[in-house]
Structure formats: structure tokens, C-alpha cells
mmCIF file of C-alpha atoms in Angstrom:
data_model
loop_
_atom_site.group_PDB
_atom_site.id
_atom_site.type_symbol
_atom_site.label_atom_id
_atom_site.label_comp_id
_atom_site.label_asym_id
_atom_site.label_seq_id
_atom_site.Cartn_x
_atom_site.Cartn_y
_atom_site.Cartn_z
ATOM 1 C CA MET A 1 -33.949 8.095 -8.227
ATOM 2 C CA LYS A 2 -31.840 4.960 -9.361
ATOM 3 C CA ILE A 3 -29.165 7.098 -10.510
ATOM 4 C CA PRO A 4 -28.095 8.920 -7.822
ATOM 5 C CA PHE A 5 -27.945 5.648 -5.852
ATOM 6 C CA THR A 6 -26.054 3.979 -8.560
ATOM 7 C CA ILE A 7 -23.271 7.079 -8.142
ATOM 8 C CA VAL A 8 -22.930 6.211 -4.060
ATOM 9 C CA PHE A 9 -22.716 2.450 -4.589
ATOM 10 C CA VAL A 10 -19.850 3.113 -7.063
ATOM 11 C CA ALA A 11 -18.141 5.289 -5.415
ATOM 12 C CA VAL A 12 -18.614 3.200 -1.641
ATOM 13 C CA ALA A 13 -17.462 0.550 -3.679
ATOM 14 C CA SER A 14 -14.417 1.678 -5.166
ATOM 15 C CA THR A 15 -13.392 3.002 -1.245
ATOM 16 C CA VAL A 16 -13.471 -0.401 -0.207
ATOM 17 C CA SER A 17 -11.333 -2.243 -3.198
ATOM 18 C CA ALA A 18 -8.763 0.303 -3.094
ATOM 19 C CA ALA A 19 -6.355 -1.908 -1.530
ATOM 20 C CA SER A 20 -3.856 -3.886 -4.119
ATOM 21 C CA PHE A 21 -5.938 -7.580 -3.389
ATOM 22 C CA ASP A 22 -9.568 -8.419 -3.964
ATOM 23 C CA CYS A 23 -10.723 -7.549 -0.355
ATOM 24 C CA THR A 24 -13.806 -9.891 -0.761
ATOM 25 C CA LYS A 25 -10.902 -12.470 -0.371
ATOM 26 C CA ALA A 26 -9.608 -11.483 2.570
ATOM 27 C CA ILE A 27 -8.547 -14.435 5.334
ATOM 28 C CA SER A 28 -5.525 -13.171 7.132
ATOM 29 C CA ARG A 29 -6.362 -10.835 10.101
ATOM 30 C CA ILE A 30 -3.932 -8.784 8.261
ATOM 31 C CA GLU A 31 -6.033 -8.585 4.881
ATOM 32 C CA LYS A 32 -9.057 -7.911 6.797
ATOM 33 C CA ARG A 33 -6.962 -4.768 8.716
ATOM 34 C CA ILE A 34 -6.445 -3.467 5.134
ATOM 35 C CA CYS A 35 -9.580 -3.501 3.999
ATOM 36 C CA ASP A 36 -10.798 -2.033 6.654
ATOM 37 C CA ASP A 37 -9.067 0.610 7.041
ATOM 38 C CA PRO A 38 -8.901 3.191 4.482
ATOM 39 C CA VAL A 39 -5.106 4.769 4.602
ATOM 40 C CA LEU A 40 -3.918 1.024 4.982
ATOM 41 C CA SER A 41 -5.924 0.244 2.017
ATOM 42 C CA LYS A 42 -4.323 3.288 -0.026
ATOM 43 C CA LEU A 43 -0.973 2.626 1.716
ATOM 44 C CA ASP A 44 -0.911 -0.709 0.089
ATOM 45 C CA SER A 45 -1.675 0.243 -3.272
ATOM 46 C CA VAL A 46 0.874 2.506 -3.594
ATOM 47 C CA LEU A 47 3.280 -0.303 -2.269
ATOM 48 C CA ALA A 48 1.716 -2.242 -5.355
ATOM 49 C CA ASP A 49 2.313 -0.081 -8.211
ATOM 50 C CA ASN A 50 5.976 0.807 -6.925
ATOM 51 C CA TYR A 51 6.208 -2.895 -6.789
ATOM 52 C CA SER A 52 5.029 -3.448 -10.334
ATOM 53 C CA SER A 53 7.046 -0.706 -11.747
ATOM 54 C CA MET A 54 9.701 -1.474 -10.080
ATOM 55 C CA ILE A 55 10.031 -5.468 -11.572
ATOM 56 C CA GLU A 56 9.241 -4.257 -14.659
ATOM 57 C CA ALA A 57 12.342 -2.507 -14.871
ATOM 58 C CA ASP A 58 16.019 -2.855 -15.027
ATOM 59 C CA PHE A 59 16.677 -1.847 -11.566
ATOM 60 C CA GLY A 60 20.250 -3.944 -11.986
ATOM 61 C CA GLY A 61 19.465 -6.352 -9.902
ATOM 62 C CA SER A 62 17.752 -9.853 -9.946
ATOM 63 C CA LYS A 63 14.054 -9.423 -10.098
ATOM 64 C CA ALA A 64 14.216 -12.904 -7.949
ATOM 65 C CA ASP A 65 15.851 -11.390 -5.481
ATOM 66 C CA LEU A 66 13.531 -8.384 -5.234
ATOM 67 C CA LYS A 67 10.357 -10.771 -5.029
ATOM 68 C CA ALA A 68 12.129 -13.335 -2.147
ATOM 69 C CA GLU A 69 12.567 -9.148 -0.727
ATOM 70 C CA GLN A 70 9.292 -8.920 -1.588
ATOM 71 C CA ARG A 71 7.667 -11.525 0.732
ATOM 72 C CA SER A 72 10.152 -11.251 3.402
ATOM 73 C CA TRP A 73 8.855 -7.806 3.812
ATOM 74 C CA MET A 74 5.212 -9.189 4.259
ATOM 75 C CA ALA A 75 5.893 -11.850 6.162
ATOM 76 C CA LYS A 76 7.489 -9.342 8.679
ATOM 77 C CA ARG A 77 4.196 -6.848 7.820
ATOM 78 C CA ASN A 78 1.696 -9.703 9.316
ATOM 79 C CA THR A 79 3.085 -10.189 12.377
ATOM 80 C CA CYS A 80 2.364 -6.594 13.268
ATOM 81 C CA LYS A 81 -0.035 -5.753 16.003
ATOM 82 C CA ASP A 82 -1.678 -2.835 15.660
ATOM 83 C CA ARG A 83 -2.226 0.395 12.963
ATOM 84 C CA GLY A 84 1.043 1.960 13.743
ATOM 85 C CA CYS A 85 3.435 -1.128 12.876
ATOM 86 C CA LEU A 86 1.394 -1.265 9.545
ATOM 87 C CA ILE A 87 1.731 2.306 8.835
ATOM 88 C CA GLU A 88 4.788 2.553 9.535
ATOM 89 C CA ALA A 89 6.088 -0.599 7.574
ATOM 90 C CA TYR A 90 4.474 0.370 4.703
ATOM 91 C CA ARG A 91 5.621 3.972 4.191
ATOM 92 C CA LEU A 92 9.451 2.448 4.800
ATOM 93 C CA ARG A 93 8.874 -0.422 1.771
ATOM 94 C CA ILE A 94 7.076 2.503 -0.063
ATOM 95 C CA ASP A 95 10.423 4.418 0.281
ATOM 96 C CA GLN A 96 12.566 1.011 -0.467
ATOM 97 C CA THR A 97 10.540 0.337 -3.092
ATOM 98 C CA CYS A 98 12.016 4.107 -4.746
ATOM 99 C CA GLU A 99 15.688 3.481 -3.932
ATOM 100 C CA TYR A 100 16.453 0.638 -6.452
ATOM 101 C CA GLY A 101 18.486 2.007 -9.163
ATOM 102 C CA VAL A 102 17.505 1.978 -12.586
ATOM 103 C CA ILE A 103 20.256 1.329 -14.538
ATOM 104 C CA SER A 104 19.143 1.723 -18.143
ATOM 105 C CA GLY A 105 16.146 3.470 -19.065
ATOM 106 C CA ALA A 106 14.037 6.473 -17.329
ATOM 107 C CA HIS A 107 13.597 5.526 -13.756
ATOM 108 C CA PRO A 108 9.897 4.292 -13.450
ATOM 109 C CA VAL A 109 7.557 6.319 -11.785
ATOM 110 C CA CYS A 110 7.534 6.059 -8.290
ATOM 111 C CA VAL A 111 5.476 7.052 -5.161
ATOM 112 C CA TYR A 112 7.144 7.858 -1.784
ATOM 113 C CA ALA A 113 5.280 7.857 1.356
ATOM 114 C CA ASP A 114 5.200 11.085 2.142
ATOM 115 C CA ASP A 115 3.755 11.779 -1.336
ATOM 116 C CA VAL A 116 0.879 9.031 -1.219
ATOM 117 C CA ASN A 117 -2.688 11.548 -2.267
ATOM 118 C CA PHE A 118 -5.546 10.380 0.479
ATOM 119 C CA GLN A 119 -8.901 10.972 -0.203
ATOM 120 C CA GLU A 120 -9.961 14.484 1.667
ATOM 121 C CA GLY A 121 -10.344 13.332 6.117
ATOM 122 C CA MET A 122 -7.918 10.993 5.203
ATOM 123 C CA ARG A 123 -4.141 11.181 6.404
ATOM 124 C CA LEU A 124 -1.318 9.576 7.584
ATOM 125 C CA PRO A 125 -0.880 9.687 12.088
ATOM 126 C CA ASP A 126 1.742 12.502 12.528
ATOM 127 C CA PRO A 127 4.366 10.460 14.659
ATOM 128 C CA ASN A 128 4.952 13.206 17.189
ATOM 129 C CA GLU A 129 0.912 13.454 17.540
ATOM 130 C CA PRO A 130 0.299 11.132 21.448
ATOM 131 C CA ASN A 131 -1.774 8.243 20.253
#
């Protein structure tokens, strides 16, 4: 009987910690919102993967500038007042990270916002649907 319970517990724990940061240490309103929303959590994780890949690539720009741009984006993201704003901010930034040109070597694997694989039942809201 303990085995099924353990499997369920692991499945639940993995969905809670899908964000790119430790949700047990979430402090800000935005961090808590990301941790509480599976779609935002997944977008945060994808952005973190894209960003890490680009920071490691020879993209022809300054890593310091890329880091500063990311900090600036986070500050702007933190001004969002609702879920729609957060989703749109993530979608734009995810795609921006894929647009950096790489001057040598292969372009790192990068996932565009429209290509994010969500768990069954999760999806990005259609911008044409009424709220």
C-alpha cells in the first residue's frame, strides 16, 4: 500500500516545484503567483532553460548585458497585476531569448512560447477568448 501513496506524492511534488526557483522560498506576490499556477510555473521553467542555454552560448553579445536585460525584464514582470499580464510577459521574453543570434557553434535548443509542452489539461489562454 505504501508504494501507490509514494508515487502519488512524487507526482504532486514534481508539479509544485516546476518553477525555476524553490517555491518553498517564494516571498514576493509574483513568485507566489507563479508557484500557485501550473501554467505560469511551466513558463517560468521554460524561460529559465532558454536563458541558461543562451548565457552559455557564444551569442555575440555581452553576457553582462544579457543578465542586465533579464533583471530589467523581471522588474517589469513584477509590475503585472494579473495572470494575463504575467502570461504575456513570459511569452514575449521566452521568444526573445530564442532570437539571440549565435556567432559560433550551434544555436542552443530553445523553446518558443507557442511550442511549450504543457501537461494534459493545461494550456495557454487564447488571446481571442473573453476573460
